[in-house]
CSV table of N, CA and C and ligand atoms in Angstrom, one decimal:
chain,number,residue,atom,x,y,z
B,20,UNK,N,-14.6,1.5,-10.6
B,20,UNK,CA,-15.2,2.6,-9.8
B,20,UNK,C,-14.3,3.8,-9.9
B,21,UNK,N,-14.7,5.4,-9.7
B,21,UNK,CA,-13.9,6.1,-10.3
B,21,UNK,C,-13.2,6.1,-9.1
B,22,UNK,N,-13.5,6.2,-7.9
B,22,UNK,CA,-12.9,6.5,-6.5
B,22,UNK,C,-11.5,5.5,-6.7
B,23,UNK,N,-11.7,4.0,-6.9
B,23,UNK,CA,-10.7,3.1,-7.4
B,23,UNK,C,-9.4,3.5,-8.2
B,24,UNK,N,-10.2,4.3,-9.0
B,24,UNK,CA,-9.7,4.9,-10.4
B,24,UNK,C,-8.5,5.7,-9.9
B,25,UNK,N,-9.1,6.9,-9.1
B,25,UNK,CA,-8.1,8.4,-8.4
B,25,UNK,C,-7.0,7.6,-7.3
B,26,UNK,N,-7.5,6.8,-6.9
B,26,UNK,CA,-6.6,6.0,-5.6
B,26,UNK,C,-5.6,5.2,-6.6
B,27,UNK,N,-5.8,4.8,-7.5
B,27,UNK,CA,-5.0,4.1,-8.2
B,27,UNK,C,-3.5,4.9,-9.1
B,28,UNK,N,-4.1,5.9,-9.8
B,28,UNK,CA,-3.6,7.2,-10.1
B,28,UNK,C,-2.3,7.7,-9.2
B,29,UNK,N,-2.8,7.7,-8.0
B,29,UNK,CA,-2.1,8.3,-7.2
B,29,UNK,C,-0.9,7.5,-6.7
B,30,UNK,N,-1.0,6.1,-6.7
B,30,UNK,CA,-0.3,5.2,-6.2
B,30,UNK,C,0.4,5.3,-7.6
B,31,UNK,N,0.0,5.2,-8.7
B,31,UNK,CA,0.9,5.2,-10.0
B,31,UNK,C,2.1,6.4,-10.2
B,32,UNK,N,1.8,7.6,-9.9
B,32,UNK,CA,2.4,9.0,-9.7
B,32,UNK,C,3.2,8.4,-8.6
B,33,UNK,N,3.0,7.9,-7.3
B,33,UNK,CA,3.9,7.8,-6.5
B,33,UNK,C,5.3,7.1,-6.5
B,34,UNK,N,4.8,6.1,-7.7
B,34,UNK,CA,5.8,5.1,-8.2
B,34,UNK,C,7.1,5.9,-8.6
B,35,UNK,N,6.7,6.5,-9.2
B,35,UNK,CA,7.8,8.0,-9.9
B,35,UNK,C,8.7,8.1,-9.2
B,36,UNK,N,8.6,8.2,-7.5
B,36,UNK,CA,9.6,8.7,-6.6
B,36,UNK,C,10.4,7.6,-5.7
B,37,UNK,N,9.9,6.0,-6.4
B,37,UNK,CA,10.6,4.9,-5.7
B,37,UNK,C,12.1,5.4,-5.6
B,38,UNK,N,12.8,5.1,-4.0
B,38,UNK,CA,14.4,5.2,-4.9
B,38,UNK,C,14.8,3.4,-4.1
B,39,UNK,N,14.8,3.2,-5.3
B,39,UNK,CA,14.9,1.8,-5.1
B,39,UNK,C,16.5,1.1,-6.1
B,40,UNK,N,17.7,1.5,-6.2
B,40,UNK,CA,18.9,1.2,-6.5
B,40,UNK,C,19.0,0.0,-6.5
B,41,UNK,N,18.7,-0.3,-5.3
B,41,UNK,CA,19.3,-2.1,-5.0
B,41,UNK,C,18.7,-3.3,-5.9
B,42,UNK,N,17.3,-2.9,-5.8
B,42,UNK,CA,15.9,-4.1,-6.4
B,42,UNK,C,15.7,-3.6,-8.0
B,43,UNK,N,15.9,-2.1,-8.1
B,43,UNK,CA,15.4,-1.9,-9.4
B,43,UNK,C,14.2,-2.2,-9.3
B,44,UNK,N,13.3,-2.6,-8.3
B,44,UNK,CA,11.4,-3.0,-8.4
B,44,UNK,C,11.2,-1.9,-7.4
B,45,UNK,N,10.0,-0.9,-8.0
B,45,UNK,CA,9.4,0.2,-7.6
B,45,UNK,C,8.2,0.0,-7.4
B,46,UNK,N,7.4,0.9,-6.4
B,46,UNK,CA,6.9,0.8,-5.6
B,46,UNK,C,5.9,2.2,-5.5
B,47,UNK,N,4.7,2.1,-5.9
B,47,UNK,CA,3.9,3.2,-5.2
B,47,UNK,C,2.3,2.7,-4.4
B,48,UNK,N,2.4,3.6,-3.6
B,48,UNK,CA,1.3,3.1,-2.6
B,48,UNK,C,0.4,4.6,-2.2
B,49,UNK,N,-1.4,4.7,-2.3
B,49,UNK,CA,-1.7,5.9,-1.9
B,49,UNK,C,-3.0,5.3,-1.1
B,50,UNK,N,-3.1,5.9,0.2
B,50,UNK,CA,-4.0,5.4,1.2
B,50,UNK,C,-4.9,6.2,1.5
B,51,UNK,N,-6.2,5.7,1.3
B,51,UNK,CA,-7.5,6.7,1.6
B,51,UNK,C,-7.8,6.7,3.0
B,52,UNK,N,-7.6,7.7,3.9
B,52,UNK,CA,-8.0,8.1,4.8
B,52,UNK,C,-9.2,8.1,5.2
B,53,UNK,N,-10.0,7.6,6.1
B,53,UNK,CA,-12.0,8.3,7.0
B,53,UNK,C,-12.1,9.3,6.0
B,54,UNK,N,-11.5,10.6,6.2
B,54,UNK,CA,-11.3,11.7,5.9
B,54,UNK,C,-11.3,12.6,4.7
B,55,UNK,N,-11.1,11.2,4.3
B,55,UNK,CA,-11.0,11.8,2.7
B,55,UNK,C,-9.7,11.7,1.9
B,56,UNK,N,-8.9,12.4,2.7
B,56,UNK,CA,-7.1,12.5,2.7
B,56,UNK,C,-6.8,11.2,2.3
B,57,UNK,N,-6.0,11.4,0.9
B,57,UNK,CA,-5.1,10.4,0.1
B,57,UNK,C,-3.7,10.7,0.6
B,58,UNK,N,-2.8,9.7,1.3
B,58,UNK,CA,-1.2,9.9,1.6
B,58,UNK,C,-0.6,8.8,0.6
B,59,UNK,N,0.2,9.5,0.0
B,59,UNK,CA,1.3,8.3,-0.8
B,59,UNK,C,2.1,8.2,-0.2
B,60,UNK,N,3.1,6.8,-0.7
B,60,UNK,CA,4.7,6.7,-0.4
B,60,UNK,C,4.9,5.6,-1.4
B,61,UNK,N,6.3,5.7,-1.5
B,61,UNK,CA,7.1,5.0,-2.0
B,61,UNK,C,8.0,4.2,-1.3
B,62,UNK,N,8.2,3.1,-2.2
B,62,UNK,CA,9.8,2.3,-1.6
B,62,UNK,C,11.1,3.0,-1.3
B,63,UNK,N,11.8,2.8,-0.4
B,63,UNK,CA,12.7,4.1,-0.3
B,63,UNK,C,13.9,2.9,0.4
B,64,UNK,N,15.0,2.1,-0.4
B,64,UNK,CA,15.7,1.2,0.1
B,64,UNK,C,16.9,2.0,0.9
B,65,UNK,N,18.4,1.2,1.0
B,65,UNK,CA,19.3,1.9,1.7
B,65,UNK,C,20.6,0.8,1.8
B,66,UNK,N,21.6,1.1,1.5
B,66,UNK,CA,22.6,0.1,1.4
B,66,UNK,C,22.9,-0.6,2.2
B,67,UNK,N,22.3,-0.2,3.6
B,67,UNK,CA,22.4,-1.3,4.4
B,67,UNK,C,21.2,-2.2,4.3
B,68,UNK,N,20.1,-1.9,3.5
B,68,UNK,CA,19.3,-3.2,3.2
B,68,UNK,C,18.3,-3.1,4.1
B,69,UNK,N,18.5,-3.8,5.4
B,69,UNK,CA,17.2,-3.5,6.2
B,69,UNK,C,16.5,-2.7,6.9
B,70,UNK,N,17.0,-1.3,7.0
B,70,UNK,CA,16.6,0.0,6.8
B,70,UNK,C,15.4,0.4,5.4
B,71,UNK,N,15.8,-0.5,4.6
B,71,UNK,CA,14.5,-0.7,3.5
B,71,UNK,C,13.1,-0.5,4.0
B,72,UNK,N,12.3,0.5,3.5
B,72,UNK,CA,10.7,0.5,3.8
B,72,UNK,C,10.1,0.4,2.8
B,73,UNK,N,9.2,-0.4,2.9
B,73,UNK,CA,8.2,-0.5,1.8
B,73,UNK,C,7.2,0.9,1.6
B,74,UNK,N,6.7,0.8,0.2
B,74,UNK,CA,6.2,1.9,0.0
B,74,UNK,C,4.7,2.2,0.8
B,75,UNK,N,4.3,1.1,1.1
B,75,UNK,CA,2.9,0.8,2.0
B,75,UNK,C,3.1,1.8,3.3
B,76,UNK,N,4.0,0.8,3.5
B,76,UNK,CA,4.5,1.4,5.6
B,76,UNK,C,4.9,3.3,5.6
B,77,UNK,N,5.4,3.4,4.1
B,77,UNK,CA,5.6,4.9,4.1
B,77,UNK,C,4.7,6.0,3.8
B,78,UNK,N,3.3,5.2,3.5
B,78,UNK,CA,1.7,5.8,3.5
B,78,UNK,C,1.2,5.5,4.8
B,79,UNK,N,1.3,4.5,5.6
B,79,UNK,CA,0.7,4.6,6.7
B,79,UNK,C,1.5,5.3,7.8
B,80,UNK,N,2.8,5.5,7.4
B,80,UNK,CA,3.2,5.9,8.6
B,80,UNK,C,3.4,7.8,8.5
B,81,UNK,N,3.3,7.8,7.2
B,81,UNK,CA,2.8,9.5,7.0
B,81,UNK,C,1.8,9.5,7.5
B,82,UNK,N,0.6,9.1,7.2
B,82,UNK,CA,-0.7,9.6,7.5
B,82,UNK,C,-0.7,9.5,9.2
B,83,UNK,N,-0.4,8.5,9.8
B,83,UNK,CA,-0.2,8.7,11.2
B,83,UNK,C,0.6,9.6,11.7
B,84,UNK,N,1.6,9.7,11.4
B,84,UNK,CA,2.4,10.9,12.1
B,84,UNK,C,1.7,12.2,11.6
B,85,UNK,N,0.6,11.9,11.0
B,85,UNK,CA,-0.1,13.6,11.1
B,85,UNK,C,-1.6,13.1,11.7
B,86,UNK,N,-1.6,12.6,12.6
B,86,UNK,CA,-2.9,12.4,13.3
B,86,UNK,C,-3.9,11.6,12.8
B,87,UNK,N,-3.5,10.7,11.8
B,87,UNK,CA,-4.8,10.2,11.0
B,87,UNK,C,-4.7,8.5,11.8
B,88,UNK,N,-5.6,7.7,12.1
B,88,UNK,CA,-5.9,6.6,12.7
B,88,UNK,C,-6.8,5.5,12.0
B,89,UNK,N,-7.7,6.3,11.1
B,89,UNK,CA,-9.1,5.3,10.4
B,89,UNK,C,-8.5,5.8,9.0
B,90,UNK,N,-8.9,4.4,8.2
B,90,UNK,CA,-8.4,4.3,6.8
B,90,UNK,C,-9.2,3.3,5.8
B,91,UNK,N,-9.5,3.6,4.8
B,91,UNK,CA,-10.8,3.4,3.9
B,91,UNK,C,-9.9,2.1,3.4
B,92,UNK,N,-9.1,2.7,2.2
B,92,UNK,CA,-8.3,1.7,1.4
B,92,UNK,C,-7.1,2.4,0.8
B,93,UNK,N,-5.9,1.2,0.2
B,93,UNK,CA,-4.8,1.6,-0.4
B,93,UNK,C,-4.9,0.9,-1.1
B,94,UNK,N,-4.5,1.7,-2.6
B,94,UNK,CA,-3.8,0.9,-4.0
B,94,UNK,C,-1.9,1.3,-3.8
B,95,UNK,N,-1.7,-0.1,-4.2
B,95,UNK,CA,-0.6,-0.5,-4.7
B,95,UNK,C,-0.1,-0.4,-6.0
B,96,UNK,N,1.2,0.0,-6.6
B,96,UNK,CA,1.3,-0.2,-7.9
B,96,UNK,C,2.7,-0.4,-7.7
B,97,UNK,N,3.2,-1.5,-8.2
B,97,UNK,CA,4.5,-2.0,-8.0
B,97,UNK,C,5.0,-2.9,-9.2
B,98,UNK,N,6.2,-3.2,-9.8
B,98,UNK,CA,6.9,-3.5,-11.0
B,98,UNK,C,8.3,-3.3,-11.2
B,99,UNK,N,8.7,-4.2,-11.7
B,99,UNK,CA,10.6,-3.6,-12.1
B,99,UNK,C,10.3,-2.7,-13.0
B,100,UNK,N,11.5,-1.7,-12.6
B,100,UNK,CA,11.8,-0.8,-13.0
B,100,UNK,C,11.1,-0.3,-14.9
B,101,UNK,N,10.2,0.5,-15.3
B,101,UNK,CA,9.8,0.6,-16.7
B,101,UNK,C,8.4,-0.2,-16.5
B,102,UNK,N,7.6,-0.6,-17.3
B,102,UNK,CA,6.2,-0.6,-17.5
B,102,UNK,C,6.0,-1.8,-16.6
B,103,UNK,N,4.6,-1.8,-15.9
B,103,UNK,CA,4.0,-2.3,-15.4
B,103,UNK,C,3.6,-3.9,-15.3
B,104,UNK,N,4.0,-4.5,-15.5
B,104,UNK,CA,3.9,-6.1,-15.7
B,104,UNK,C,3.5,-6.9,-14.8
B,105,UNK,N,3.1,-6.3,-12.8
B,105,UNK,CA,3.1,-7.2,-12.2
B,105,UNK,C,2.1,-6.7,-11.5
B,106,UNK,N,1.0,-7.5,-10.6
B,106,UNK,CA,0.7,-7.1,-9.6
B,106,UNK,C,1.3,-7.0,-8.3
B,107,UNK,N,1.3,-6.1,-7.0
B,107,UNK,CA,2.3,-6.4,-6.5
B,107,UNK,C,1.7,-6.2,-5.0
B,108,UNK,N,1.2,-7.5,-4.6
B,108,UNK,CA,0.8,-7.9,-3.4
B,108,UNK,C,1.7,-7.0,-2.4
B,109,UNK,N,0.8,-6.7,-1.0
B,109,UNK,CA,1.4,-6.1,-0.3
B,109,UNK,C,2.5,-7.7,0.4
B,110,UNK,N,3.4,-7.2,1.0
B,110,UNK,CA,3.9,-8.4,2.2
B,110,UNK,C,3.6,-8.3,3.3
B,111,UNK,N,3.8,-9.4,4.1
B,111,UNK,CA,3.6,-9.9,5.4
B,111,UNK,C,3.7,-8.6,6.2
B,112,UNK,N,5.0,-7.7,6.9
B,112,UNK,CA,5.3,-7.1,7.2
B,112,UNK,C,4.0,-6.0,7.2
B,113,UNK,N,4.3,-5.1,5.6
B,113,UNK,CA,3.0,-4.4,5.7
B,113,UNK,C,1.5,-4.9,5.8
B,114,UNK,N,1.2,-6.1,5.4
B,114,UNK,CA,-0.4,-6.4,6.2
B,114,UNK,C,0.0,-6.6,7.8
B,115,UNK,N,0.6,-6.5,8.4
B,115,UNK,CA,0.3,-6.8,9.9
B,115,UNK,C,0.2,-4.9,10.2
B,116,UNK,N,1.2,-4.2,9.6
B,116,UNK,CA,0.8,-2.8,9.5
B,116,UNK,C,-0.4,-2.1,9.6
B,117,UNK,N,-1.2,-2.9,8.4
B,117,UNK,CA,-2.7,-2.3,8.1
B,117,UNK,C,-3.4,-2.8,9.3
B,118,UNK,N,-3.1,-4.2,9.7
B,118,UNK,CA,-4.0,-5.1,10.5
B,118,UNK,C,-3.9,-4.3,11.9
B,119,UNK,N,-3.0,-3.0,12.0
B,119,UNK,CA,-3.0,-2.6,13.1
B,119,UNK,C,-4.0,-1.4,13.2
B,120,UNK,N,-4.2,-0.5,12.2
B,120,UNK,CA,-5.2,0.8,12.1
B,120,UNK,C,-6.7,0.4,11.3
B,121,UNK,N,-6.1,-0.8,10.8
B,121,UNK,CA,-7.8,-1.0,9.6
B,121,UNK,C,-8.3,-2.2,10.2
B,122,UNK,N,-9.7,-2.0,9.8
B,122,UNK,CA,-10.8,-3.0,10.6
B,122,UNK,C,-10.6,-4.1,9.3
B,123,UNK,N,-10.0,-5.3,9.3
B,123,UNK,CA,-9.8,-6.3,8.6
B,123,UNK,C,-10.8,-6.4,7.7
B,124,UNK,N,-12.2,-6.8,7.6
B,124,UNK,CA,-13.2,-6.9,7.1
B,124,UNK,C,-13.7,-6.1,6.0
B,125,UNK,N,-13.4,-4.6,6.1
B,125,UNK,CA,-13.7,-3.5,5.9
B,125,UNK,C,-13.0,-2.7,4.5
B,126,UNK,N,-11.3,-3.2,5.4
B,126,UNK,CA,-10.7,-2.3,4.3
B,126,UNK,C,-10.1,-3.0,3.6
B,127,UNK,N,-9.6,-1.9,2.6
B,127,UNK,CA,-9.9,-2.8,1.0
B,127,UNK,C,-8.4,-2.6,0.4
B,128,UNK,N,-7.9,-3.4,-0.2
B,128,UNK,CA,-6.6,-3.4,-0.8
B,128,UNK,C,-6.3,-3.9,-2.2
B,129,UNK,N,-5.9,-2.8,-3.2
B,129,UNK,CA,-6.3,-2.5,-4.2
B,129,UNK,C,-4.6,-2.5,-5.0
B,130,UNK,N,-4.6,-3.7,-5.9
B,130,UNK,CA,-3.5,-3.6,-6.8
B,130,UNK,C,-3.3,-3.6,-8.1
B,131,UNK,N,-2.8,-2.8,-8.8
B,131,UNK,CA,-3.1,-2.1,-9.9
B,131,UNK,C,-1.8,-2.3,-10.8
B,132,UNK,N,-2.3,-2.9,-12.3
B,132,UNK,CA,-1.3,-2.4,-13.4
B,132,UNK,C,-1.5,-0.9,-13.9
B,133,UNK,N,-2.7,-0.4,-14.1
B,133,UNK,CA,-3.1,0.5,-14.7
B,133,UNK,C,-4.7,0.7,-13.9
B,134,UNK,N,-5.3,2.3,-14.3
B,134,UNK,CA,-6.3,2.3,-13.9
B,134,UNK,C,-7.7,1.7,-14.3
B,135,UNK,N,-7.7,0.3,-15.3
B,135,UNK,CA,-8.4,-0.4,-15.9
B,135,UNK,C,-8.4,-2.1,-15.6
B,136,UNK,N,-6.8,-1.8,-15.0
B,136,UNK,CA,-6.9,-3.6,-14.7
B,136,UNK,C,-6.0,-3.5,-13.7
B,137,UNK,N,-6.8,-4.3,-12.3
B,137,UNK,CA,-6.8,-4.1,-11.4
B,137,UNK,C,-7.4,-5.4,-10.7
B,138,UNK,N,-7.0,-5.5,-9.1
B,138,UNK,CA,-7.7,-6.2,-8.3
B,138,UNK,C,-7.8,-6.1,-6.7
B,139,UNK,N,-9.0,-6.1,-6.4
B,139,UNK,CA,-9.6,-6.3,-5.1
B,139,UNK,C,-9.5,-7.0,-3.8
B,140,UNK,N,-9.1,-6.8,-2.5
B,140,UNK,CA,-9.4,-7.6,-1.9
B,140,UNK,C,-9.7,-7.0,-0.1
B,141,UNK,N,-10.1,-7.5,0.6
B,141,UNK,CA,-10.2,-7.2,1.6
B,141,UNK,C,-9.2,-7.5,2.8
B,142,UNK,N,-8.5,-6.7,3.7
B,142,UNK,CA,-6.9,-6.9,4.5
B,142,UNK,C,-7.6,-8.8,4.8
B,143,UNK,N,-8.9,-8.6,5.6
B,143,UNK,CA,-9.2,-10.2,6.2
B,143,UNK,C,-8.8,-11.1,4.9
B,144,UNK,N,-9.3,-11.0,3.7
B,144,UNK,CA,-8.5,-12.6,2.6
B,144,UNK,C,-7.2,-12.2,2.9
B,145,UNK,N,-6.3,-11.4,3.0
B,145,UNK,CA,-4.8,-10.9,2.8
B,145,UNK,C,-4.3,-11.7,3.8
B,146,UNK,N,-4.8,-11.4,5.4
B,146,UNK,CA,-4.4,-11.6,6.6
B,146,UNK,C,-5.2,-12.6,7.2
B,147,UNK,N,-5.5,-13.9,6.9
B,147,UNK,CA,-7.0,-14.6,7.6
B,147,UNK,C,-6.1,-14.8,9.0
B,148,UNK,N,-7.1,-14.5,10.4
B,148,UNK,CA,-6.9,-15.0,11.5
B,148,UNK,C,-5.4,-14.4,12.0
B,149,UNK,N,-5.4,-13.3,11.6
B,149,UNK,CA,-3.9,-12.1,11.8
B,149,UNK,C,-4.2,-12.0,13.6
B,150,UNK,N,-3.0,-11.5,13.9
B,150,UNK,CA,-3.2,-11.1,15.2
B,150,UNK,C,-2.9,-9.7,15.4
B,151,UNK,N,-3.3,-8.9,16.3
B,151,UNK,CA,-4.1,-7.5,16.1
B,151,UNK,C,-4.4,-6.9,17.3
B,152,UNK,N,-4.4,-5.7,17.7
B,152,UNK,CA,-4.7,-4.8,18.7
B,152,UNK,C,-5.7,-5.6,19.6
B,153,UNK,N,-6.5,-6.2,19.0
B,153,UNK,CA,-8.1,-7.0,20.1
B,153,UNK,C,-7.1,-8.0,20.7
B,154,UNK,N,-6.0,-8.6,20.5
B,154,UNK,CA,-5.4,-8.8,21.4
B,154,UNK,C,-4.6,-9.1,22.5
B,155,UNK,N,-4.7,-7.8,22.6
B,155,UNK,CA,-4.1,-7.1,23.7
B,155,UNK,C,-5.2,-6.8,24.7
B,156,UNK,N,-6.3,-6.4,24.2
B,156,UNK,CA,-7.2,-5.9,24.4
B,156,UNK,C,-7.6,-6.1,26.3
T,381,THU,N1,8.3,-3.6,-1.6
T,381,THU,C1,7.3,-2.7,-1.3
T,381,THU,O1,7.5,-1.5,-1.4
T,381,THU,N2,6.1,-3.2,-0.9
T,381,THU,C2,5.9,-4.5,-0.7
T,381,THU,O2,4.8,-4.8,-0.1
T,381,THU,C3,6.9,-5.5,-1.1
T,381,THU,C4,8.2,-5.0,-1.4
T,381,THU,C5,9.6,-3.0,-2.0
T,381,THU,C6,10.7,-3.2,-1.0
T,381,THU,C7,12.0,-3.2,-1.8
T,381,THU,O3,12.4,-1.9,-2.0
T,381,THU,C8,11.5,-3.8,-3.2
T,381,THU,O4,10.1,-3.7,-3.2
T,381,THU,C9,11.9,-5.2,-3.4
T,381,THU,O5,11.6,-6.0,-2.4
């Protein structure tokens, strides 16, 4: 799908800006907004290590700190350092992220070697039976 296609693109460009020293495994992520609005991020590590953010959490937490709350889908594009070789599941950490602003069912999570080969899935197969804002509720 071409929409797939541009989301994918974008998470690939983002990859460019991993600064990832410690892992040498980079990281880009670009998240479709309600709105329309694509936010990237990248892995952005740190010598103390757990200060490390994934490049996911650095798309969602851009798009929120500028008012954004509803979210279509994010491609991933992740690999050691140089060409693309892996697909690169989000982690635990960031699916409980998404599980917090996206309607599990709905939104869609998208991991990418290139913009030709590629795979699908929805946060609920990611996250089955996550726990989530409903409850609190
Ligand atoms: N990483 C991500 O950016 N996203 C994930 O979902 C998994 C891991 C990053 C964190 C760290 O900089 C590197 O990949 C190796 O774990």
């Amino acid at each position: 799908m071409q929409k797939d296609r541009e989301l994918i693109q974008a998470a690939l460009d983002a990859r460019k800006y991993s600064y990832s020293p410690y892992s040498g495994y980079r990281v880009g992520a670009a998240l479709l907004a309600a709105d329309g609005t694509v936010y990237t991020g990248c892995n952005i590590e740190n010598a103390a290590f757990s200060p490390t953010i994934c490049a996911e959490r650095t798309a969602f937490f851009k798009a929120v700190s500028e008012g954004k709350r509803e979210f279509c889908a994010i491609a991933i594009a992740g690999s050691p350092d140089g060409e693309m070789t892996q697909f690169s599941w989000p982690c635990g950490v960031c699916r409980q992220v998404m599980a917090e602003f996206c309607d599990p069912k709905r939104f869609t999570v998208i991991v990418a070697k290139s913009e030709e080969v590629y795979e699908k899935r929805t946060l609920e197969e990611l996250l089955p039976k996550g726990f989530g804002p409903g409850n609190l509720a």
